[in-house]
Amino acid sequence: MDTADRLDLVSRHTQEVVTEDELEGLFEDGDPSAYIGYAPTGEMHIGHFTTMRKLADFLRADVDVTVLIADLHAHLDDNKSPFDLLDARSEYYRVAIEGMIDAAGADPDDVEFVRGTDFQLDEEYTLEMYRMAAETTIARTQRAASEVVRESESPNLGGLIYPLMQTLDVKALDADIAYGGVDQRGIYMLSREILPDHGGHSPVCVFAPLLSGLSGGKMSASDAASKVNLTDSPDEVEEKIGQAYCPAGDVEDNGVLEYLNHLVFPVLDVEGEPFVVERPEEYGGDLTYESYEAVEEDFVSGELHPADLKPAVGTAISEVIDPVRERLLDRPELLAEAYPETYGDE
Ligand SMILES: N[C@@H](Cc1ccc(O)cc1)C(=O)O
């Protein structure tokens, strides 16, 4: 594969690449490495899946991929995960992420999994963290983390250590590319600035877009209807998509279309299958689409009505998450141990 194709693969479906020139340089020098980190906090949903799906593109472009299960970060961020649940949640995240990579048409064995506590307590790492803390202002650090770390009137110190550690992870994992949702931008801009003073290189950054929730606005942890969970049954998925915000002809904040574009189509592409909307004969019969753009065009023109689109997207999303759902339902103890309040038997 030539550099132009690799660049295309890695940058498609992204929000931003910082910088394209640097990414091109990496490909010209050989096979770069990339990592994405996840703090194992709440249950994973299709928003995570959309971001993870892209790892298949990285692998196809011959990038070495590492997934960091950032367990300490999950605790440092306002205690989102209590310390004694870190093992269970890390295990649940690993299994779910393997399922997502598999569902995206790539082999999870081609990805290296690392846990934060496996290396973040090393002497060299820790010493560098103290040096970073001595040289970085609170204001700069807070600004960097503002879209990631939970805000509060009286923030804990953990939220300030968090972005410094995320920066050190880039170096410790020897990653040329830091990949994540665009909410990570502030932290990685800090990394680009300060890592060279701490024995590392400024990472090239690839940011995935944050998609709309299904209720219109942002996806929200407290609004169950705003997202599809990976263990939702086909009926639940179809019902959530059926209720989703998707006004006729309107593309803005339209989660149904966004998931079709960023999750469903890329997976169908790998399988070489089109997207089919079933429609009664009296309304014009079935529609078959080879590209997202063609769907959007028909949706905007009014040719494709939400009432016909939604069931088709619901079925398609349900099929895409199917292998992940199966892996998780196969091991019910995973969710029960990771989220005892929701799934435990007490
Ligand atoms: N900040 C990421 C988690 C993360 C932690 C450490 C990293 O090195 C990278 C990513 C999140 O919001 O989930």
Short mmCIF file of N, CA and C in Angstrom, two decimals, residues 190-333:
data_model
loop_
_atom_site.label_atom_id
_atom_site.label_comp_id
_atom_site.label_asym_id
_atom_site.label_seq_id
_atom_site.Cartn_x
_atom_site.Cartn_y
_atom_site.Cartn_z
N LEU A 190 -1.20 19.54 25.05
CA LEU A 190 -0.22 19.71 26.13
C LEU A 190 0.94 18.72 25.92
N SER A 191 0.62 17.48 25.59
CA SER A 191 1.68 16.49 25.35
C SER A 191 2.62 16.94 24.25
N ARG A 192 2.05 17.45 23.17
CA ARG A 192 2.90 17.88 22.05
C ARG A 192 3.84 18.98 22.50
N GLU A 193 3.34 19.81 23.41
CA GLU A 193 4.14 20.94 23.86
C GLU A 193 5.25 20.50 24.82
N ILE A 194 4.91 19.66 25.79
CA ILE A 194 5.90 19.43 26.86
C ILE A 194 6.70 18.12 26.72
N LEU A 195 6.23 17.17 25.94
CA LEU A 195 6.96 15.90 25.90
C LEU A 195 8.42 16.03 25.45
N PRO A 196 8.69 16.88 24.46
CA PRO A 196 10.10 17.01 24.04
C PRO A 196 11.03 17.44 25.19
N ASP A 197 10.50 18.13 26.18
CA ASP A 197 11.34 18.51 27.33
C ASP A 197 11.48 17.37 28.33
N HIS A 198 10.79 16.27 28.07
CA HIS A 198 10.83 15.14 29.01
C HIS A 198 11.26 13.86 28.31
N GLY A 199 12.12 14.02 27.36
CA GLY A 199 12.71 12.84 26.71
C GLY A 199 11.82 12.13 25.72
N GLY A 200 10.71 12.75 25.33
CA GLY A 200 9.82 12.10 24.35
C GLY A 200 9.70 12.92 23.07
N HIS A 201 8.83 12.44 22.17
CA HIS A 201 8.55 13.17 20.93
C HIS A 201 7.12 13.66 20.94
N SER A 202 6.86 14.78 20.25
CA SER A 202 5.47 15.23 20.11
C SER A 202 4.71 14.20 19.28
N PRO A 203 3.64 13.66 19.82
CA PRO A 203 2.90 12.67 19.03
C PRO A 203 2.12 13.33 17.89
N VAL A 204 1.97 12.60 16.80
CA VAL A 204 0.98 12.97 15.80
C VAL A 204 -0.37 12.58 16.39
N CYS A 205 -1.37 13.45 16.24
CA CYS A 205 -2.66 13.15 16.87
C CYS A 205 -3.73 12.90 15.83
N VAL A 206 -4.50 11.87 16.05
CA VAL A 206 -5.64 11.58 15.18
C VAL A 206 -6.88 11.59 16.08
N PHE A 207 -7.82 12.46 15.74
CA PHE A 207 -9.01 12.60 16.59
C PHE A 207 -10.28 12.14 15.87
N ALA A 208 -11.03 11.29 16.56
CA ALA A 208 -12.33 10.86 16.05
C ALA A 208 -13.38 11.89 16.45
N PRO A 209 -14.41 12.05 15.63
CA PRO A 209 -15.48 12.98 16.01
C PRO A 209 -16.28 12.41 17.18
N LEU A 210 -16.88 13.27 17.97
CA LEU A 210 -17.82 12.78 18.99
C LEU A 210 -19.20 12.87 18.38
N LEU A 211 -19.86 11.76 18.29
CA LEU A 211 -21.15 11.76 17.58
C LEU A 211 -22.28 12.20 18.51
N SER A 212 -23.37 12.60 17.88
CA SER A 212 -24.54 13.04 18.66
C SER A 212 -25.15 11.86 19.40
N GLY A 213 -25.79 12.16 20.51
CA GLY A 213 -26.56 11.13 21.19
C GLY A 213 -27.84 10.90 20.40
N LEU A 214 -28.56 9.86 20.76
CA LEU A 214 -29.76 9.54 19.99
C LEU A 214 -30.93 10.45 20.35
N SER A 215 -30.78 11.21 21.45
CA SER A 215 -31.87 12.13 21.79
C SER A 215 -31.65 13.52 21.20
N GLY A 216 -30.68 13.65 20.34
CA GLY A 216 -30.46 14.95 19.72
C GLY A 216 -29.16 15.59 20.17
N GLY A 217 -29.04 15.90 21.48
CA GLY A 217 -27.83 16.56 21.96
C GLY A 217 -26.66 15.60 22.09
N LYS A 218 -25.82 15.84 23.09
CA LYS A 218 -24.67 14.97 23.33
C LYS A 218 -25.12 13.63 23.90
N MET A 219 -24.24 12.65 23.76
CA MET A 219 -24.51 11.39 24.40
C MET A 219 -24.27 11.59 25.90
N SER A 220 -25.14 11.06 26.73
CA SER A 220 -24.97 11.35 28.14
C SER A 220 -25.09 10.08 28.97
N ALA A 221 -24.20 9.97 29.94
CA ALA A 221 -24.17 8.77 30.77
C ALA A 221 -25.48 8.60 31.53
N SER A 222 -26.14 9.73 31.84
CA SER A 222 -27.33 9.64 32.67
C SER A 222 -28.61 9.47 31.85
N ASP A 223 -28.50 9.55 30.53
CA ASP A 223 -29.68 9.43 29.68
C ASP A 223 -29.58 8.14 28.88
N ALA A 224 -30.22 7.09 29.40
CA ALA A 224 -30.08 5.75 28.80
C ALA A 224 -30.55 5.73 27.35
N ALA A 225 -31.56 6.55 27.03
CA ALA A 225 -32.11 6.52 25.68
C ALA A 225 -31.16 7.16 24.67
N SER A 226 -30.13 7.89 25.16
CA SER A 226 -29.26 8.62 24.24
C SER A 226 -28.21 7.71 23.61
N LYS A 227 -28.09 6.47 24.10
CA LYS A 227 -27.05 5.61 23.55
C LYS A 227 -27.49 4.15 23.51
N VAL A 228 -26.87 3.42 22.61
CA VAL A 228 -27.14 1.99 22.53
C VAL A 228 -26.01 1.28 23.25
N ASN A 229 -26.34 0.47 24.24
CA ASN A 229 -25.32 -0.31 24.93
C ASN A 229 -25.01 -1.56 24.13
N LEU A 230 -23.83 -2.11 24.39
CA LEU A 230 -23.37 -3.24 23.58
C LEU A 230 -24.12 -4.53 23.90
N THR A 231 -24.79 -4.54 25.06
CA THR A 231 -25.54 -5.75 25.40
C THR A 231 -27.03 -5.57 25.16
N ASP A 232 -27.44 -4.44 24.60
CA ASP A 232 -28.87 -4.27 24.29
C ASP A 232 -29.32 -5.35 23.30
N SER A 233 -30.51 -5.88 23.52
CA SER A 233 -31.04 -6.92 22.63
C SER A 233 -31.44 -6.26 21.30
N PRO A 234 -31.57 -7.07 20.25
CA PRO A 234 -32.01 -6.50 18.96
C PRO A 234 -33.28 -5.66 19.11
N ASP A 235 -34.22 -6.13 19.93
CA ASP A 235 -35.46 -5.35 20.11
C ASP A 235 -35.19 -4.01 20.77
N GLU A 236 -34.31 -4.04 21.80
CA GLU A 236 -33.99 -2.78 22.48
C GLU A 236 -33.31 -1.80 21.54
N VAL A 237 -32.40 -2.33 20.72
CA VAL A 237 -31.69 -1.44 19.78
C VAL A 237 -32.71 -0.82 18.84
N GLU A 238 -33.58 -1.66 18.29
CA GLU A 238 -34.56 -1.13 17.33
C GLU A 238 -35.48 -0.12 17.99
N GLU A 239 -35.83 -0.39 19.24
CA GLU A 239 -36.71 0.55 19.92
C GLU A 239 -36.00 1.90 20.15
N LYS A 240 -34.74 1.84 20.59
CA LYS A 240 -34.01 3.10 20.84
C LYS A 240 -33.84 3.90 19.54
N ILE A 241 -33.52 3.20 18.47
CA ILE A 241 -33.36 3.90 17.19
C ILE A 241 -34.72 4.43 16.73
N GLY A 242 -35.76 3.63 16.99
CA GLY A 242 -37.11 4.06 16.61
C GLY A 242 -37.54 5.35 17.31
N GLN A 243 -37.06 5.52 18.55
CA GLN A 243 -37.42 6.72 19.34
C GLN A 243 -36.46 7.87 19.09
N ALA A 244 -35.40 7.62 18.37
CA ALA A 244 -34.30 8.60 18.28
C ALA A 244 -34.71 9.87 17.54
N TYR A 245 -33.97 10.91 17.85
CA TYR A 245 -34.18 12.20 17.19
C TYR A 245 -33.70 12.09 15.74
N CYS A 246 -34.63 12.26 14.80
CA CYS A 246 -34.26 12.08 13.40
C CYS A 246 -35.32 12.76 12.52
N PRO A 247 -35.42 14.11 12.62
CA PRO A 247 -36.49 14.78 11.87
C PRO A 247 -36.27 14.68 10.36
N ALA A 248 -37.38 14.53 9.64
CA ALA A 248 -37.30 14.36 8.18
C ALA A 248 -36.46 15.46 7.53
N GLY A 249 -35.52 15.06 6.71
CA GLY A 249 -34.75 16.01 5.91
C GLY A 249 -33.65 16.73 6.68
N ASP A 250 -33.55 16.51 8.00
CA ASP A 250 -32.61 17.29 8.81
C ASP A 250 -31.40 16.45 9.23
N VAL A 251 -30.22 16.88 8.82
CA VAL A 251 -29.01 16.11 9.06
C VAL A 251 -28.33 16.52 10.38
N GLU A 252 -28.63 17.74 10.82
CA GLU A 252 -28.01 18.33 12.02
C GLU A 252 -28.32 17.52 13.29
N ASP A 253 -27.28 17.22 14.10
CA ASP A 253 -27.45 16.50 15.37
C ASP A 253 -28.21 15.18 15.21
N ASN A 254 -28.18 14.63 14.03
CA ASN A 254 -28.97 13.44 13.73
C ASN A 254 -28.11 12.18 13.97
N GLY A 255 -28.23 11.64 15.21
CA GLY A 255 -27.41 10.49 15.59
C GLY A 255 -27.65 9.27 14.70
N VAL A 256 -28.89 9.12 14.24
CA VAL A 256 -29.21 7.95 13.40
C VAL A 256 -28.35 7.98 12.14
N LEU A 257 -28.28 9.12 11.49
CA LEU A 257 -27.45 9.23 10.28
C LEU A 257 -25.97 9.14 10.63
N GLU A 258 -25.58 9.75 11.75
CA GLU A 258 -24.15 9.73 12.11
C GLU A 258 -23.65 8.31 12.35
N TYR A 259 -24.45 7.50 13.05
CA TYR A 259 -24.00 6.12 13.28
C TYR A 259 -24.03 5.30 12.00
N LEU A 260 -24.97 5.63 11.15
CA LEU A 260 -24.99 4.94 9.86
C LEU A 260 -23.69 5.24 9.10
N ASN A 261 -23.29 6.50 9.14
CA ASN A 261 -22.08 6.91 8.41
C ASN A 261 -20.79 6.37 9.03
N HIS A 262 -20.65 6.54 10.34
CA HIS A 262 -19.36 6.26 10.98
C HIS A 262 -19.20 4.84 11.50
N LEU A 263 -20.30 4.13 11.67
CA LEU A 263 -20.19 2.78 12.21
C LEU A 263 -20.68 1.73 11.21
N VAL A 264 -21.91 1.91 10.73
CA VAL A 264 -22.50 0.85 9.91
C VAL A 264 -21.82 0.76 8.54
N PHE A 265 -21.71 1.88 7.84
CA PHE A 265 -21.14 1.79 6.49
C PHE A 265 -19.71 1.24 6.46
N PRO A 266 -18.83 1.71 7.36
CA PRO A 266 -17.47 1.15 7.31
C PRO A 266 -17.45 -0.36 7.50
N VAL A 267 -18.35 -0.88 8.36
CA VAL A 267 -18.38 -2.33 8.58
C VAL A 267 -18.96 -3.03 7.34
N LEU A 268 -20.03 -2.47 6.78
CA LEU A 268 -20.61 -3.07 5.56
C LEU A 268 -19.59 -3.08 4.43
N ASP A 269 -18.79 -1.99 4.36
CA ASP A 269 -17.77 -1.90 3.31
C ASP A 269 -16.79 -3.07 3.38
N VAL A 270 -16.37 -3.40 4.61
CA VAL A 270 -15.42 -4.50 4.77
C VAL A 270 -16.06 -5.80 4.28
N GLU A 271 -17.35 -5.94 4.55
CA GLU A 271 -18.04 -7.15 4.14
C GLU A 271 -18.49 -7.11 2.69
N GLY A 272 -18.32 -5.93 2.06
CA GLY A 272 -18.71 -5.78 0.66
C GLY A 272 -20.23 -5.82 0.48
N GLU A 273 -20.95 -5.36 1.49
CA GLU A 273 -22.41 -5.40 1.38
C GLU A 273 -23.02 -4.01 1.34
N PRO A 274 -24.12 -3.86 0.61
CA PRO A 274 -24.81 -2.56 0.58
C PRO A 274 -25.74 -2.41 1.79
N PHE A 275 -26.25 -1.22 1.96
CA PHE A 275 -27.23 -0.96 3.02
C PHE A 275 -28.61 -0.97 2.37
N VAL A 276 -29.49 -1.79 2.92
CA VAL A 276 -30.80 -1.94 2.28
C VAL A 276 -31.91 -1.42 3.20
N VAL A 277 -32.74 -0.57 2.66
CA VAL A 277 -33.91 -0.07 3.38
C VAL A 277 -35.14 -0.76 2.80
N GLU A 278 -35.79 -1.54 3.66
CA GLU A 278 -36.99 -2.21 3.17
C GLU A 278 -38.16 -1.25 3.22
N ARG A 279 -38.93 -1.25 2.14
CA ARG A 279 -40.05 -0.32 2.07
C ARG A 279 -41.21 -1.00 1.35
N PRO A 280 -42.42 -0.82 1.86
CA PRO A 280 -43.56 -1.46 1.20
C PRO A 280 -43.64 -1.01 -0.27
N GLU A 281 -44.13 -1.91 -1.10
CA GLU A 281 -44.26 -1.61 -2.54
C GLU A 281 -45.00 -0.28 -2.77
N GLU A 282 -46.07 -0.07 -2.00
CA GLU A 282 -46.89 1.13 -2.24
C GLU A 282 -46.12 2.45 -1.99
N TYR A 283 -45.03 2.35 -1.21
CA TYR A 283 -44.22 3.57 -0.99
C TYR A 283 -42.97 3.58 -1.87
N GLY A 284 -42.93 2.68 -2.82
CA GLY A 284 -41.82 2.73 -3.79
C GLY A 284 -40.88 1.53 -3.71
N GLY A 285 -41.12 0.63 -2.74
CA GLY A 285 -40.29 -0.59 -2.67
C GLY A 285 -38.94 -0.35 -2.03
N ASP A 286 -38.15 -1.44 -1.90
CA ASP A 286 -36.85 -1.39 -1.20
C ASP A 286 -35.87 -0.43 -1.88
N LEU A 287 -34.98 0.11 -1.04
CA LEU A 287 -33.92 0.98 -1.55
C LEU A 287 -32.58 0.35 -1.19
N THR A 288 -31.62 0.39 -2.10
CA THR A 288 -30.31 -0.18 -1.84
C THR A 288 -29.25 0.89 -2.02
N TYR A 289 -28.39 1.02 -1.00
CA TYR A 289 -27.39 2.09 -1.04
C TYR A 289 -25.97 1.53 -0.95
N GLU A 290 -25.10 2.03 -1.80
CA GLU A 290 -23.70 1.61 -1.78
C GLU A 290 -22.85 2.59 -0.97
N SER A 291 -23.38 3.78 -0.70
CA SER A 291 -22.58 4.75 0.05
C SER A 291 -23.46 5.57 0.98
N TYR A 292 -22.84 6.08 2.04
CA TYR A 292 -23.58 6.92 2.97
C TYR A 292 -24.10 8.17 2.27
N GLU A 293 -23.28 8.74 1.42
CA GLU A 293 -23.65 9.99 0.75
C GLU A 293 -24.98 9.84 -0.01
N ALA A 294 -25.16 8.68 -0.61
CA ALA A 294 -26.40 8.45 -1.37
C ALA A 294 -27.61 8.42 -0.42
N VAL A 295 -27.41 7.86 0.78
CA VAL A 295 -28.51 7.84 1.76
C VAL A 295 -28.85 9.27 2.16
N GLU A 296 -27.80 10.02 2.48
CA GLU A 296 -28.02 11.39 2.95
C GLU A 296 -28.75 12.22 1.90
N GLU A 297 -28.35 12.03 0.66
CA GLU A 297 -28.98 12.78 -0.43
C GLU A 297 -30.49 12.49 -0.48
N ASP A 298 -30.85 11.21 -0.39
CA ASP A 298 -32.27 10.85 -0.44
C ASP A 298 -33.02 11.33 0.79
N PHE A 299 -32.30 11.35 1.92
CA PHE A 299 -32.94 11.78 3.17
C PHE A 299 -33.23 13.27 3.10
N VAL A 300 -32.28 14.02 2.61
CA VAL A 300 -32.45 15.48 2.52
C VAL A 300 -33.52 15.84 1.50
N SER A 301 -33.56 15.11 0.41
CA SER A 301 -34.55 15.44 -0.64
C SER A 301 -35.96 15.00 -0.25
N GLY A 302 -36.07 14.13 0.77
CA GLY A 302 -37.40 13.67 1.18
C GLY A 302 -37.77 12.33 0.55
N GLU A 303 -36.93 11.83 -0.33
CA GLU A 303 -37.20 10.53 -0.96
C GLU A 303 -37.18 9.40 0.09
N LEU A 304 -36.32 9.56 1.10
CA LEU A 304 -36.20 8.55 2.16
C LEU A 304 -36.75 9.12 3.46
N HIS A 305 -37.80 8.49 3.96
CA HIS A 305 -38.49 9.00 5.15
C HIS A 305 -37.92 8.37 6.42
N PRO A 306 -37.87 9.15 7.56
CA PRO A 306 -37.36 8.57 8.81
C PRO A 306 -38.04 7.26 9.19
N ALA A 307 -39.32 7.16 8.92
CA ALA A 307 -40.05 5.94 9.32
C ALA A 307 -39.53 4.71 8.59
N ASP A 308 -38.97 4.89 7.41
CA ASP A 308 -38.37 3.75 6.70
C ASP A 308 -36.90 3.59 7.06
N LEU A 309 -36.22 4.71 7.27
CA LEU A 309 -34.79 4.66 7.58
C LEU A 309 -34.52 4.01 8.94
N LYS A 310 -35.30 4.42 9.95
CA LYS A 310 -34.99 4.01 11.32
C LYS A 310 -34.95 2.50 11.53
N PRO A 311 -35.98 1.76 11.09
CA PRO A 311 -35.90 0.31 11.31
C PRO A 311 -34.69 -0.31 10.61
N ALA A 312 -34.32 0.23 9.45
CA ALA A 312 -33.18 -0.33 8.72
C ALA A 312 -31.89 -0.06 9.47
N VAL A 313 -31.75 1.15 10.03
CA VAL A 313 -30.54 1.47 10.80
C VAL A 313 -30.53 0.66 12.09
N GLY A 314 -31.68 0.52 12.73
CA GLY A 314 -31.77 -0.28 13.95
C GLY A 314 -31.28 -1.70 13.72
N THR A 315 -31.77 -2.32 12.66
CA THR A 315 -31.35 -3.69 12.35
C THR A 315 -29.85 -3.73 12.06
N ALA A 316 -29.39 -2.75 11.30
CA ALA A 316 -27.97 -2.75 10.91
C ALA A 316 -27.07 -2.57 12.14
N ILE A 317 -27.43 -1.67 13.04
CA ILE A 317 -26.60 -1.46 14.24
C ILE A 317 -26.62 -2.73 15.09
N SER A 318 -27.80 -3.31 15.20
CA SER A 318 -27.91 -4.52 15.99
C SER A 318 -27.00 -5.62 15.42
N GLU A 319 -26.95 -5.73 14.10
CA GLU A 319 -26.09 -6.75 13.50
C GLU A 319 -24.61 -6.43 13.72
N VAL A 320 -24.28 -5.14 13.67
CA VAL A 320 -22.89 -4.76 13.86
C VAL A 320 -22.43 -5.08 15.29
N ILE A 321 -23.30 -4.84 16.28
CA ILE A 321 -22.86 -5.10 17.65
C ILE A 321 -23.00 -6.58 18.04
N ASP A 322 -23.62 -7.35 17.18
CA ASP A 322 -23.91 -8.74 17.53
C ASP A 322 -22.72 -9.53 18.08
N PRO A 323 -21.55 -9.51 17.40
CA PRO A 323 -20.43 -10.30 17.93
C PRO A 323 -19.95 -9.80 19.30
N VAL A 324 -20.10 -8.50 19.55
CA VAL A 324 -19.69 -7.96 20.85
C VAL A 324 -20.68 -8.42 21.91
N ARG A 325 -21.95 -8.29 21.58
CA ARG A 325 -23.02 -8.71 22.48
C ARG A 325 -22.82 -10.18 22.87
N GLU A 326 -22.54 -11.01 21.87
CA GLU A 326 -22.37 -12.43 22.14
C GLU A 326 -21.22 -12.70 23.10
N ARG A 327 -20.09 -12.06 22.84
CA ARG A 327 -18.94 -12.25 23.73
C ARG A 327 -19.27 -11.87 25.16
N LEU A 328 -20.01 -10.76 25.30
CA LEU A 328 -20.30 -10.28 26.66
C LEU A 328 -21.35 -11.15 27.34
N LEU A 329 -22.37 -11.56 26.59
CA LEU A 329 -23.42 -12.37 27.21
C LEU A 329 -22.91 -13.77 27.54
N ASP A 330 -21.88 -14.17 26.82
CA ASP A 330 -21.24 -15.44 27.07
C ASP A 330 -20.57 -15.49 28.44
N ARG A 331 -20.20 -14.33 28.93
CA ARG A 331 -19.51 -14.26 30.22
C ARG A 331 -20.21 -13.26 31.13
N PRO A 332 -21.42 -13.61 31.60
CA PRO A 332 -22.23 -12.66 32.38
C PRO A 332 -21.52 -12.18 33.64
N GLU A 333 -20.56 -12.98 34.14
CA GLU A 333 -19.86 -12.58 35.37
C GLU A 333 -19.05 -11.29 35.15
#
